[in-house]
Tab-separated table of C-alpha atoms in Angstrom:
chain	number	residue	atom	x	y	z
A	1	MET	CA	0.000	0.000	0.000
A	2	PRO	CA	1.527	3.346	-1.030
A	3	GLU	CA	2.514	5.671	1.768
A	4	ARG	CA	0.537	8.916	2.118
A	5	ILE	CA	2.725	11.985	2.217
A	6	ASN	CA	2.171	15.631	2.904
A	7	LEU	CA	2.186	18.211	0.113
A	8	THR	CA	5.203	20.123	1.329
A	9	TYR	CA	7.227	22.670	-0.572
A	10	THR	CA	10.281	20.402	-0.331
A	11	SER	CA	8.520	17.480	-1.978
A	12	GLY	CA	7.181	19.870	-4.614
A	13	LEU	CA	10.675	21.173	-5.283
A	14	ILE	CA	12.065	17.672	-5.681
A	15	LEU	CA	9.228	16.586	-7.961
A	16	HIS	CA	9.751	19.754	-9.983
A	17	ALA	CA	13.473	19.030	-10.259
A	18	ILE	CA	12.785	15.530	-11.556
A	19	ALA	CA	10.185	16.871	-13.986
A	20	THR	CA	12.753	19.289	-15.409
A	21	GLY	CA	15.171	16.476	-16.171
A	22	GLN	CA	17.316	16.265	-13.051
A	23	SER	CA	17.074	12.550	-12.678
A	24	TYR	CA	20.078	11.568	-10.548
A	25	GLY	CA	20.290	12.085	-6.784
A	26	PHE	CA	23.253	14.461	-6.778
A	27	ASP	CA	21.815	16.452	-9.693
A	28	ILE	CA	18.623	16.951	-7.697
A	29	ILE	CA	20.705	18.107	-4.724
A	30	ASP	CA	22.510	20.650	-6.908
A	31	TYR	CA	19.327	21.838	-8.557
A	32	THR	CA	17.299	22.275	-5.376
A	33	GLY	CA	20.113	23.432	-3.110
A	34	LEU	CA	18.784	21.123	-0.409
A	35	PRO	CA	21.220	19.032	1.644
A	36	SER	CA	21.705	15.393	0.704
A	37	GLY	CA	20.332	14.370	4.102
A	38	THR	CA	17.015	15.931	3.089
A	39	VAL	CA	16.869	14.969	-0.576
A	40	TYR	CA	17.562	11.247	-0.283
A	41	PRO	CA	15.035	10.516	2.498
A	42	ALA	CA	12.504	12.597	0.519
A	43	LEU	CA	13.220	10.538	-2.600
A	44	ARG	CA	12.670	7.324	-0.624
A	45	ARG	CA	9.418	8.685	0.737
A	46	LEU	CA	8.191	9.832	-2.690
A	47	GLU	CA	9.107	6.469	-4.166
A	48	SER	CA	7.285	4.526	-1.476
A	49	ALA	CA	4.274	6.789	-2.053
A	50	GLY	CA	4.344	5.833	-5.716
A	51	LEU	CA	4.975	9.383	-6.979
A	52	ILE	CA	8.352	8.568	-8.496
A	53	GLU	CA	10.101	5.410	-9.572
A	54	SER	CA	13.764	4.537	-9.795
A	55	VAL	CA	15.607	2.635	-12.496
A	56	TRP	CA	19.245	1.556	-12.798
A	57	ASP	CA	20.837	3.287	-15.781
A	58	HIS	CA	22.962	0.519	-17.321
A	59	LYS	CA	23.080	2.064	-20.796
A	60	ASN	CA	24.968	5.226	-19.841
A	61	ALA	CA	27.126	3.248	-17.441
A	62	ASP	CA	28.444	1.114	-20.273
A	63	LYS	CA	29.329	4.243	-22.241
A	64	SER	CA	31.185	5.925	-19.395
A	65	GLY	CA	32.765	2.756	-18.039
A	66	GLY	CA	31.549	3.580	-14.544
A	67	PRO	CA	29.039	1.942	-12.278
A	68	PRO	CA	25.355	2.247	-13.211
A	69	ARG	CA	23.535	5.132	-11.521
A	70	LYS	CA	20.015	5.063	-10.278
A	71	TYR	CA	17.788	7.640	-11.886
A	72	TYR	CA	14.379	8.810	-10.810
A	73	ARG	CA	11.373	9.655	-12.946
A	74	LEU	CA	7.863	10.794	-12.250
A	75	THR	CA	4.952	8.395	-12.355
A	76	ARG	CA	1.478	9.452	-13.459
A	77	PRO	CA	0.310	10.082	-9.849
A	78	GLY	CA	3.548	12.004	-9.384
A	79	ARG	CA	2.767	14.283	-12.309
A	80	ASP	CA	-0.745	14.840	-10.934
A	81	ARG	CA	0.704	15.637	-7.536
A	82	LEU	CA	3.203	18.050	-9.067
A	83	HIS	CA	0.342	19.807	-10.846
A	84	THR	CA	-1.431	20.255	-7.497
A	85	LEU	CA	1.760	21.441	-5.874
A	86	ARG	CA	2.435	24.001	-8.601
A	87	ALA	CA	-1.009	25.404	-7.998
A	88	ARG	CA	-0.323	25.595	-4.296
A	89	TYR	CA	3.219	26.938	-4.595
A	90	PRO	CA	3.334	29.270	-7.617
A	91	LEU	CA	7.031	29.959	-6.999
A	92	LEU	CA	7.827	26.469	-8.249
A	93	GLU	CA	6.914	27.540	-11.751
A	94	LYS	CA	9.353	30.435	-11.568
A	95	ILE	CA	12.378	28.239	-10.839
A	96	ALA	CA	14.489	28.233	-13.974
A	97	ASP	CA	14.400	25.017	-15.914
B	1	MET	CA	37.251	-6.143	-9.561
B	2	GLN	CA	34.985	-3.549	-11.093
B	3	GLY	CA	33.795	-2.662	-7.588
B	4	ASP	CA	37.389	-2.127	-6.432
B	5	VAL	CA	38.174	0.142	-9.381
B	6	ASN	CA	35.033	2.125	-8.671
B	7	ALA	CA	35.823	2.404	-4.981
B	8	ALA	CA	39.304	3.714	-5.720
B	9	ASN	CA	37.818	6.679	-7.570
B	10	ILE	CA	35.868	7.792	-4.527
B	11	PRO	CA	37.559	10.020	-1.920
B	12	PHE	CA	38.702	8.054	1.109
B	13	THR	CA	36.691	10.100	3.619
B	14	SER	CA	33.518	9.583	1.616
B	15	ARG	CA	34.184	5.858	1.461
B	16	VAL	CA	34.620	5.728	5.236
B	17	LEU	CA	31.411	7.686	5.801
B	18	LEU	CA	29.506	5.416	3.434
B	19	ALA	CA	30.827	2.321	5.172
B	20	LEU	CA	29.830	3.696	8.572
B	21	ALA	CA	26.364	4.721	7.418
B	22	GLY	CA	25.902	1.452	5.544
B	23	ALA	CA	26.700	-0.470	8.710
B	24	LEU	CA	23.410	0.821	10.118
B	25	LEU	CA	21.442	-1.030	7.468
B	26	PRO	CA	20.571	-4.704	7.259
B	27	ALA	CA	22.466	-6.621	4.572
B	28	ASP	CA	19.534	-6.948	2.155
B	29	LEU	CA	19.044	-3.171	2.017
B	30	ARG	CA	22.698	-2.271	2.150
B	31	THR	CA	23.785	-3.703	-1.197
B	32	ASP	CA	21.567	-1.550	-3.393
B	33	TRP	CA	21.881	1.448	-1.129
B	34	ILE	CA	25.657	1.529	-1.155
B	35	ARG	CA	25.693	0.833	-4.905
B	36	GLU	CA	23.607	3.947	-5.544
B	37	TRP	CA	25.711	6.192	-3.321
B	38	ARG	CA	29.008	4.905	-4.725
B	39	ALA	CA	27.800	5.393	-8.290
B	40	GLU	CA	26.819	9.004	-7.572
B	41	LEU	CA	30.162	9.720	-5.933
B	42	TRP	CA	32.097	7.993	-8.700
B	43	HIS	CA	30.440	9.927	-11.500
B	44	SER	CA	30.674	13.205	-9.590
B	45	ARG	CA	34.385	12.687	-9.033
B	46	ARG	CA	34.950	11.694	-12.644
B	47	SER	CA	33.170	14.683	-14.059
B	48	ALA	CA	35.252	16.879	-11.699
B	49	VAL	CA	32.331	19.225	-11.287
B	50	ARG	CA	32.325	18.852	-7.526
B	51	SER	CA	35.279	19.204	-5.179
B	52	ASP	CA	36.259	16.572	-2.601
B	53	ILE	CA	34.891	18.826	0.139
B	54	ALA	CA	31.538	19.042	-1.649
B	55	LEU	CA	31.501	15.260	-2.007
B	56	LEU	CA	32.302	14.904	1.683
B	57	ASN	CA	29.407	17.210	2.431
B	58	TYR	CA	27.125	15.121	0.244
B	59	SER	CA	28.345	11.926	1.888
B	60	LEU	CA	27.266	13.155	5.312
B	61	GLY	CA	23.675	12.897	4.088
B	62	ALA	CA	24.174	9.145	3.789
B	63	PHE	CA	23.587	8.874	7.546
B	64	ALA	CA	20.217	10.585	7.337
B	65	ASP	CA	19.317	8.411	4.355
B	66	ALA	CA	20.360	5.194	6.098
B	67	TRP	CA	18.537	6.189	9.256
B	68	PHE	CA	15.385	6.938	7.273
B	69	LEU	CA	15.506	3.532	5.583
B	70	LEU	CA	16.184	1.850	8.894
B	71	ARG	CA	13.184	3.475	10.547
B	72	HIS	CA	10.912	2.529	7.690
B	73	GLU	CA	12.075	-1.051	7.374
B	74	ALA	CA	9.114	-3.092	8.587
B	75	ALA	CA	11.129	-5.842	10.232
B	76	ILE	CA	13.306	-3.347	12.058
B	77	SER	CA	10.335	-1.273	13.190
B	78	ARG	CA	8.810	-4.451	14.547
B	79	ARG	CA	12.045	-5.314	16.340
B	80	LEU	CA	12.246	-1.812	17.842
B	81	ALA	CA	8.668	-2.114	19.049
B	82	GLU	CA	9.475	-5.493	20.580
B	83	ALA	CA	12.560	-4.010	22.225
B	84	ARG	CA	10.398	-1.298	23.777
B	85	ARG	CA	8.130	-3.988	25.204
B	86	SER	CA	11.021	-6.109	26.385
B	87	ARG	CA	11.710	-6.567	30.078
B	88	SER	CA	15.241	-7.805	29.723
B	89	LEU	CA	16.667	-5.453	27.083
B	90	PRO	CA	16.964	-2.319	29.273
B	91	ILE	CA	18.508	-4.413	32.004
B	92	ALA	CA	20.940	-5.980	29.547
B	93	ALA	CA	21.780	-2.519	28.164
B	94	MET	CA	22.473	-1.173	31.640
B	95	ALA	CA	24.588	-4.219	32.471
B	96	VAL	CA	26.608	-3.697	29.277
B	97	LEU	CA	27.090	-0.022	30.174
B	98	LEU	CA	28.291	-0.997	33.639
B	99	ILE	CA	30.714	-3.540	32.204
B	100	GLY	CA	31.956	-0.942	29.696
B	101	LEU	CA	32.487	1.576	32.478
B	102	SER	CA	34.279	-1.046	34.508
B	103	VAL	CA	36.641	-1.840	31.628
B	104	ALA	CA	37.277	1.855	30.966
B	105	THR	CA	38.116	2.507	34.618
B	106	HIS	CA	40.175	-0.649	35.216
B	107	GLY	CA	37.555	-2.282	37.373
B	108	PHE	CA	36.406	0.946	39.060
B	109	GLN	CA	39.936	1.465	40.360
B	110	GLY	CA	39.353	5.093	41.374
B	111	GLY	CA	36.135	4.345	43.217
B	112	ARG	CA	37.643	1.360	45.025
B	113	ASP	CA	40.653	3.401	46.123
B	114	LEU	CA	38.334	6.101	47.332
B	115	LEU	CA	36.178	3.718	49.335
B	116	PHE	CA	38.696	1.162	50.534
B	117	GLY	CA	42.123	2.784	50.087
B	118	ARG	CA	42.696	3.345	53.764
B	119	ASP	CA	46.306	4.385	53.213
B	120	SER	CA	45.146	7.896	52.363
B	121	ASP	CA	43.831	8.215	55.935
B	122	ARG	CA	47.413	8.230	57.120
B	123	LEU	CA	48.445	10.750	54.500
B	124	PHE	CA	47.901	14.265	55.604
B	125	LEU	CA	48.234	17.760	54.352
B	126	LEU	CA	49.545	20.669	56.376
B	127	ALA	CA	47.963	23.676	54.736
B	128	GLN	CA	50.469	26.425	54.211
B	129	PRO	CA	48.964	29.131	52.039
B	130	SER	CA	51.623	31.113	50.217
B	131	PRO	CA	52.658	34.372	51.876
B	132	PHE	CA	50.661	37.247	50.441
B	133	LEU	CA	51.085	41.038	50.852
B	134	GLY	CA	53.447	40.756	53.793
B	135	SER	CA	51.636	37.901	55.534
B	136	ALA	CA	53.610	34.920	56.700
B	137	ALA	CA	53.144	31.193	56.303
B	138	ARG	CA	51.144	29.562	59.047
B	139	VAL	CA	54.101	27.681	60.436
B	140	PRO	CA	57.636	28.785	59.558
B	141	ALA	CA	58.918	26.518	56.850
B	142	ALA	CA	62.198	25.723	58.565
B	143	GLN	CA	60.352	24.560	61.676
B	144	VAL	CA	58.050	22.390	59.642
B	145	LEU	CA	61.100	20.788	58.111
B	146	ALA	CA	62.638	20.285	61.519
B	147	TRP	CA	59.453	18.612	62.701
B	148	ILE	CA	59.363	16.287	59.725
B	149	GLU	CA	63.049	15.431	60.052
B	150	CYS	CA	63.075	14.874	63.778
B	151	GLY	CA	59.463	14.195	64.787
B	152	SER	CA	58.334	10.853	66.101
B	153	THR	CA	54.875	10.926	64.531
B	154	VAL	CA	55.498	11.578	60.848
B	155	GLU	CA	57.491	10.244	57.932
B	156	LYS	CA	59.002	12.541	55.380
B	157	LEU	CA	57.430	12.351	51.966
B	158	GLY	CA	58.447	15.591	50.348
B	159	ARG	CA	57.461	19.180	50.235
B	160	TRP	CA	55.226	20.472	47.558
B	161	ALA	CA	54.191	23.748	46.104
B	162	ALA	CA	51.230	24.135	43.859
B	163	LYS	CA	51.121	26.596	40.994
B	164	ASP	CA	47.738	27.546	42.299
B	165	PRO	CA	48.348	27.533	46.058
B	166	PHE	CA	44.832	26.497	46.958
B	167	VAL	CA	44.268	23.654	44.581
B	168	CYS	CA	46.094	20.472	44.049
B	169	VAL	CA	45.032	17.628	41.880
B	170	ALA	CA	44.147	14.527	43.790
B	171	ASP	CA	45.404	12.014	41.315
B	172	PRO	CA	48.899	13.437	40.805
B	173	VAL	CA	49.287	13.894	44.560
B	174	ALA	CA	48.268	10.328	45.231
B	175	ALA	CA	50.378	9.100	42.339
B	176	THR	CA	53.366	11.054	43.596
B	177	LEU	CA	52.972	9.619	47.029
B	178	PHE	CA	52.321	6.040	46.080
B	179	ALA	CA	54.680	5.655	43.152
B	180	GLU	CA	56.953	8.622	42.976
B	181	THR	CA	59.363	7.444	40.341
B	182	HIS	CA	57.027	6.952	37.397
B	183	ALA	CA	54.383	9.439	38.449
B	184	LYS	CA	56.583	12.513	38.260
B	185	ALA	CA	56.352	12.661	34.487
B	186	ARG	CA	52.621	13.330	34.559
B	187	CYS	CA	52.635	15.350	37.758
B	188	ASP	CA	52.136	18.747	36.201
B	189	THR	CA	50.382	20.591	38.998
B	190	ILE	CA	52.484	19.619	41.952
B	191	GLN	CA	56.170	20.361	42.091
B	192	LEU	CA	58.669	19.414	44.726
B	193	ALA	CA	59.764	22.779	46.027
B	194	PRO	CA	63.145	23.510	47.490
B	195	ASP	CA	62.324	27.190	47.112
B	196	VAL	CA	61.013	28.506	50.430
B	197	ARG	CA	59.033	31.328	48.837
B	198	GLY	CA	57.058	28.816	46.839
B	199	PHE	CA	56.677	26.577	49.834
B	200	SER	CA	52.974	26.231	50.377
B	201	GLY	CA	52.381	23.003	52.161
B	202	VAL	CA	53.538	19.669	53.350
B	203	ILE	CA	52.305	16.239	52.583
B	204	GLY	CA	53.290	13.723	55.189
B	205	ARG	CA	52.454	10.254	56.320
B	206	LEU	CA	51.767	9.316	59.892
B	207	LYS	CA	54.077	6.713	61.291
B	208	PRO	CA	52.394	3.429	62.217
B	209	GLY	CA	50.554	3.856	65.504
B	210	ALA	CA	50.698	7.663	65.413
B	211	ARG	CA	47.511	9.674	65.515
B	212	LEU	CA	46.612	12.917	63.866
B	213	ALA	CA	46.048	14.703	67.192
B	214	GLY	CA	49.477	13.548	68.343
B	215	ALA	CA	51.077	14.900	65.194
B	216	GLU	CA	49.361	18.258	65.603
B	217	LYS	CA	50.477	18.425	69.204
B	218	GLU	CA	54.041	17.552	68.314
B	219	LEU	CA	54.129	20.206	65.594
B	220	ALA	CA	52.734	22.782	68.011
B	221	GLU	CA	55.489	21.929	70.473
B	222	THR	CA	58.199	21.971	67.804
B	223	ALA	CA	57.230	25.106	65.955
B	224	VAL	CA	56.716	28.697	66.955
B	225	LEU	CA	53.354	29.384	65.484
B	226	HIS	CA	52.364	32.704	64.102
B	227	ARG	CA	49.759	34.731	65.883
B	228	GLY	CA	46.259	33.498	65.242
B	229	TRP	CA	47.336	29.941	64.477
B	230	LEU	CA	47.260	28.388	67.898
B	231	VAL	CA	46.837	24.850	66.605
B	232	PRO	CA	48.348	23.759	63.301
B	233	GLN	CA	45.665	22.265	61.136
B	234	ILE	CA	46.552	18.962	59.646
B	235	VAL	CA	43.950	17.514	57.316
B	236	PRO	CA	43.907	13.861	56.295
B	237	ILE	CA	43.831	13.554	52.511
B	238	GLY	CA	41.251	10.797	52.834
B	239	ARG	CA	38.845	13.215	54.496
B	240	LEU	CA	39.285	15.752	51.693
B	241	ARG	CA	38.794	13.203	48.960
B	242	ARG	CA	35.855	11.458	50.552
B	243	ALA	CA	34.011	14.629	51.559
B	244	PRO	CA	31.167	14.235	48.992
B	245	LEU	CA	30.610	10.552	49.753
B	246	LEU	CA	28.457	10.779	52.856
B	247	PRO	CA	25.915	13.451	51.846
B	248	VAL	CA	25.547	12.441	48.215
B	249	GLY	CA	25.760	8.713	48.918
B	250	THR	CA	22.999	9.004	51.532
B	251	ALA	CA	20.828	10.988	49.136
B	252	LEU	CA	21.296	8.452	46.336
B	253	LEU	CA	20.603	5.539	48.665
B	254	GLY	CA	17.446	7.281	49.851
B	255	LEU	CA	16.316	7.909	46.271
B	256	ALA	CA	16.987	4.275	45.356
B	257	LEU	CA	14.934	3.086	48.335
B	258	ILE	CA	11.990	5.368	47.622
B	259	SER	CA	12.116	4.239	43.989
B	260	LEU	CA	11.246	0.779	45.298
B	261	LEU	CA	8.138	2.022	47.107
B	262	PRO	CA	5.775	2.571	44.139
B	263	LEU	CA	6.486	-0.797	42.525
B	264	ARG	CA	3.134	-2.393	43.492
B	265	THR	CA	4.208	-5.777	42.226
B	266	ARG	CA	2.044	-8.835	42.815
B	267	SER	CA	4.538	-11.602	42.169
B	268	LEU	CA	8.105	-12.505	42.988
B	269	GLU	CA	9.002	-12.509	39.287
B	270	SER	CA	7.718	-8.996	38.804
B	271	PHE	CA	9.454	-7.823	41.974
B	272	ALA	CA	12.771	-9.264	40.790
B	273	TRP	CA	12.519	-7.462	37.429
B	274	ALA	CA	11.624	-4.198	39.118
B	275	VAL	CA	14.393	-4.378	41.703
B	276	SER	CA	16.930	-5.244	38.989
B	277	ARG	CA	15.968	-2.120	37.040
B	278	VAL	CA	16.210	0.114	40.080
B	279	ALA	CA	19.449	-1.421	41.312
B	280	LEU	CA	21.227	-1.358	37.958
B	281	SER	CA	20.185	2.151	37.035
B	282	PHE	CA	21.298	3.558	40.384
B	283	ALA	CA	24.476	1.461	40.249
B	284	LEU	CA	25.329	3.205	36.962
B	285	VAL	CA	24.865	6.648	38.485
B	286	VAL	CA	26.823	5.753	41.612
B	287	ALA	CA	29.690	4.136	39.703
B	288	GLY	CA	30.077	7.140	37.402
B	289	TRP	CA	29.902	9.550	40.300
B	290	LEU	CA	32.485	7.637	42.367
B	291	GLU	CA	34.943	7.596	39.479
B	292	LEU	CA	34.424	11.308	38.970
B	293	THR	CA	34.932	11.983	42.673
B	294	ALA	CA	38.134	9.946	42.687
B	295	ALA	CA	39.472	11.981	39.779
B	296	ALA	CA	38.411	15.357	41.152
B	297	PRO	CA	40.870	17.931	42.399
B	298	PHE	CA	40.541	19.143	45.984
B	299	THR	CA	41.537	22.243	47.854
B	300	GLU	CA	43.661	22.337	50.935
B	301	GLN	CA	40.895	23.191	53.332
B	302	ALA	CA	37.479	22.963	51.755
B	303	GLY	CA	37.478	19.723	49.801
B	304	VAL	CA	36.588	20.041	46.148
B	305	PRO	CA	36.746	23.471	44.498
B	306	SER	CA	33.413	25.161	43.935
B	307	VAL	CA	33.535	24.541	40.188
B	308	TRP	CA	33.619	20.821	40.828
B	309	ALA	CA	31.000	20.948	43.556
B	310	ALA	CA	28.220	20.986	40.964
B	311	LEU	CA	29.585	17.856	39.368
B	312	LEU	CA	30.172	15.963	42.576
B	313	TYR	CA	27.255	17.163	44.700
B	314	VAL	CA	24.477	18.555	42.514
B	315	CYS	CA	24.681	16.452	39.348
B	316	PRO	CA	24.463	12.998	40.972
B	317	ILE	CA	21.522	14.085	43.111
B	318	ALA	CA	19.791	15.618	40.084
B	319	ALA	CA	20.476	12.440	38.067
B	320	GLY	CA	19.149	10.307	40.934
B	321	THR	CA	16.001	12.435	41.192
B	322	LEU	CA	15.318	12.203	37.454
B	323	LEU	CA	15.948	8.474	37.604
B	324	HIS	CA	13.508	8.144	40.477
B	325	ILE	CA	10.826	10.073	38.563
B	326	TRP	CA	11.370	7.931	35.461
B	327	LEU	CA	11.324	4.665	37.408
B	328	ARG	CA	8.180	5.712	39.220
B	329	ARG	CA	6.350	6.594	35.980
B	330	ASP	CA	7.680	3.485	34.287
B	331	ALA	CA	6.547	1.214	37.123
B	332	ARG	CA	2.999	2.561	36.925
B	333	GLY	CA	2.642	1.430	33.313
B	334	ARG	CA	3.808	-2.146	33.842
B	335	CYS	CA	2.006	-5.396	34.563
B	336	ARG	CA	1.858	-6.144	38.296
B	337	THR	CA	2.469	-9.825	37.630
B	338	CYS	CA	5.098	-10.079	34.896
B	339	TYR	CA	6.389	-6.474	34.687
B	340	ARG	CA	5.845	-6.200	30.919
B	341	PRO	CA	4.719	-2.761	29.709
B	342	LEU	CA	0.939	-2.486	29.529
B	343	THR	CA	-0.397	-1.930	26.021
B	344	MET	CA	-3.526	-1.020	24.065
B	345	PRO	CA	-4.762	2.006	26.041
B	346	VAL	CA	-8.492	2.624	25.685
B	347	PHE	CA	-10.730	5.232	27.287
B	348	VAL	CA	-13.284	3.713	29.642
B	349	GLY	CA	-16.276	5.398	31.251
B	350	LEU	CA	-19.615	6.852	30.276
B	351	SER	CA	-19.653	10.146	28.425
B	352	GLY	CA	-23.064	10.936	30.003
B	353	ARG	CA	-21.536	10.727	33.464
B	354	CYS	CA	-18.481	12.807	32.682
B	355	LEU	CA	-19.507	15.446	35.226
B	356	PHE	CA	-19.515	12.923	38.067
B	357	ASP	CA	-16.993	10.398	36.850
B	358	SER	CA	-14.130	11.484	34.635
B	359	GLY	CA	-13.582	7.934	33.445
B	360	GLY	CA	-10.144	6.525	32.962
B	361	ILE	CA	-7.673	4.801	30.670
B	362	GLU	CA	-7.454	1.040	30.635
B	363	ARG	CA	-4.279	-0.740	29.591
B	364	LEU	CA	-3.825	-4.461	29.153
B	365	CYS	CA	-1.000	-6.842	29.836
B	366	SER	CA	0.142	-8.470	26.583
B	367	ALA	CA	0.659	-11.740	28.496
B	368	ARG	CA	-2.978	-11.654	29.680
B	369	HIS	CA	-2.288	-11.173	33.364
B	370	GLY	CA	-4.735	-8.334	33.878
B	371	ALA	CA	-5.769	-4.773	33.164
B	372	LEU	CA	-4.987	-1.478	34.805
B	373	VAL	CA	-7.405	1.426	34.887
B	374	THR	CA	-5.824	4.772	35.673
B	375	GLY	CA	-7.262	8.256	35.857
B	376	SER	CA	-7.759	9.967	32.527
B	377	VAL	CA	-5.516	12.853	33.571
B	378	PRO	CA	-1.910	11.960	32.767
B	379	GLY	CA	0.281	11.739	35.844
B	380	GLN	CA	-2.706	11.632	38.206
B	381	ILE	CA	-1.715	9.766	41.331
B	382	GLY	CA	-3.815	7.498	43.481
B	383	THR	CA	-6.522	6.652	40.961
B	384	GLU	CA	-5.507	3.324	39.621
B	385	GLU	CA	-7.123	-0.064	39.821
B	386	TRP	CA	-5.473	-3.316	38.844
B	387	SER	CA	-7.739	-6.190	37.808
B	388	GLN	CA	-6.024	-9.533	37.973
B	389	TRP	CA	-7.334	-12.031	35.445
B	390	PRO	CA	-7.511	-15.716	36.330
B	391	ASN	CA	-4.871	-17.886	34.721
B	392	PRO	CA	-6.623	-19.775	31.889
B	393	PHE	CA	-4.086	-22.574	32.119
B	394	ALA	CA	-4.344	-23.062	35.883
């Protein structure tokens, strides 16, 4: 059963970051300016709530020769939630893509 | 091999932090978790966008992440809940803490010396505050030396002068006296003082059979005392060091005893669990306090300096009082038969009679020994009723 989470500005910011193409954990940290100790637990919470999903990126790993990274993408409920959050927090829209 | 190559590209400090944070997690969660963090660090390092300091900063978040996963892991949450309901776990934890303290203090060496090291009763201190603004030492130094050299009551141990004339550190003094040769290296507060101007006191040892009063009398006969000092004051070091023991020890013993009063146990088993909790928790406080007292500095005349008084007098009593309050509250919420915490609180009473009867909260024993109804106001005393259930297997 998916976990219910609050519609906070932080979760909105992270969903917005993922929607704008920041799909890796550290990229989301850089984009949002939030500390890693906030972003990663929030990602876990959003994932367990079914708003985002994570996939191992083997294709790019083969190209770079490094280990595969885990990237995050929005699910349909996640996009709906982001829409609600943008209505609640209009500043989210103003963050540069 | 690939894993090793990847690990080598990650800064050492980040690797250490990841290993420490990963140790919090169970093995089945750790593999994927550490793989994700290592991959992020590896690619960040390779792209050289972020400095090592930035990566270190990012790595610190691994603890929060691991802790979050740990808290939300169902099996672990269940285990934590079971631990909270456990009777033996807090007792085991306190026993482990006591053993750890014992190992760290070489079997409570300081506390044992303080309580049973009777040799320090024969060691004494002749207070000789340094001359100040034309004042003179209490007893002329030369006469003190003559008394020590020729007296029949004392043995010579050495003169000392403290950098701060009113404070000497108990441990270096004791170490100097008991094992002078190897203790001098770490004796930084006390110096042997041939210089008369720095001469501020004498540490001596009574000869076997000699008494303190006899030594004082002999010194008074030997020396010409300055005006106002009719009787030289010789203070046993044992009395200075053990000064906090009687008042604080009595207070802690009293608190431990009154912590036993509200137990309200109905069986020997329950009583044994309760007494173990009280005894071990107070033993922890007492052991820590005794070690601290043994390591404390003391002044020539007034025992411990005022800065230390809070630590040696106030803190243990405050800790004992808090412990008593916690034990009392904890005992109220436990089964009277098996001492397990009571669970499943429900409000009981009739809402229509709330003006006359405020109702109460009923909690049940998870081992089906009975139910406790307490007043609905938290912390209310005297309104509790224990209902013992018959044993279905009897």
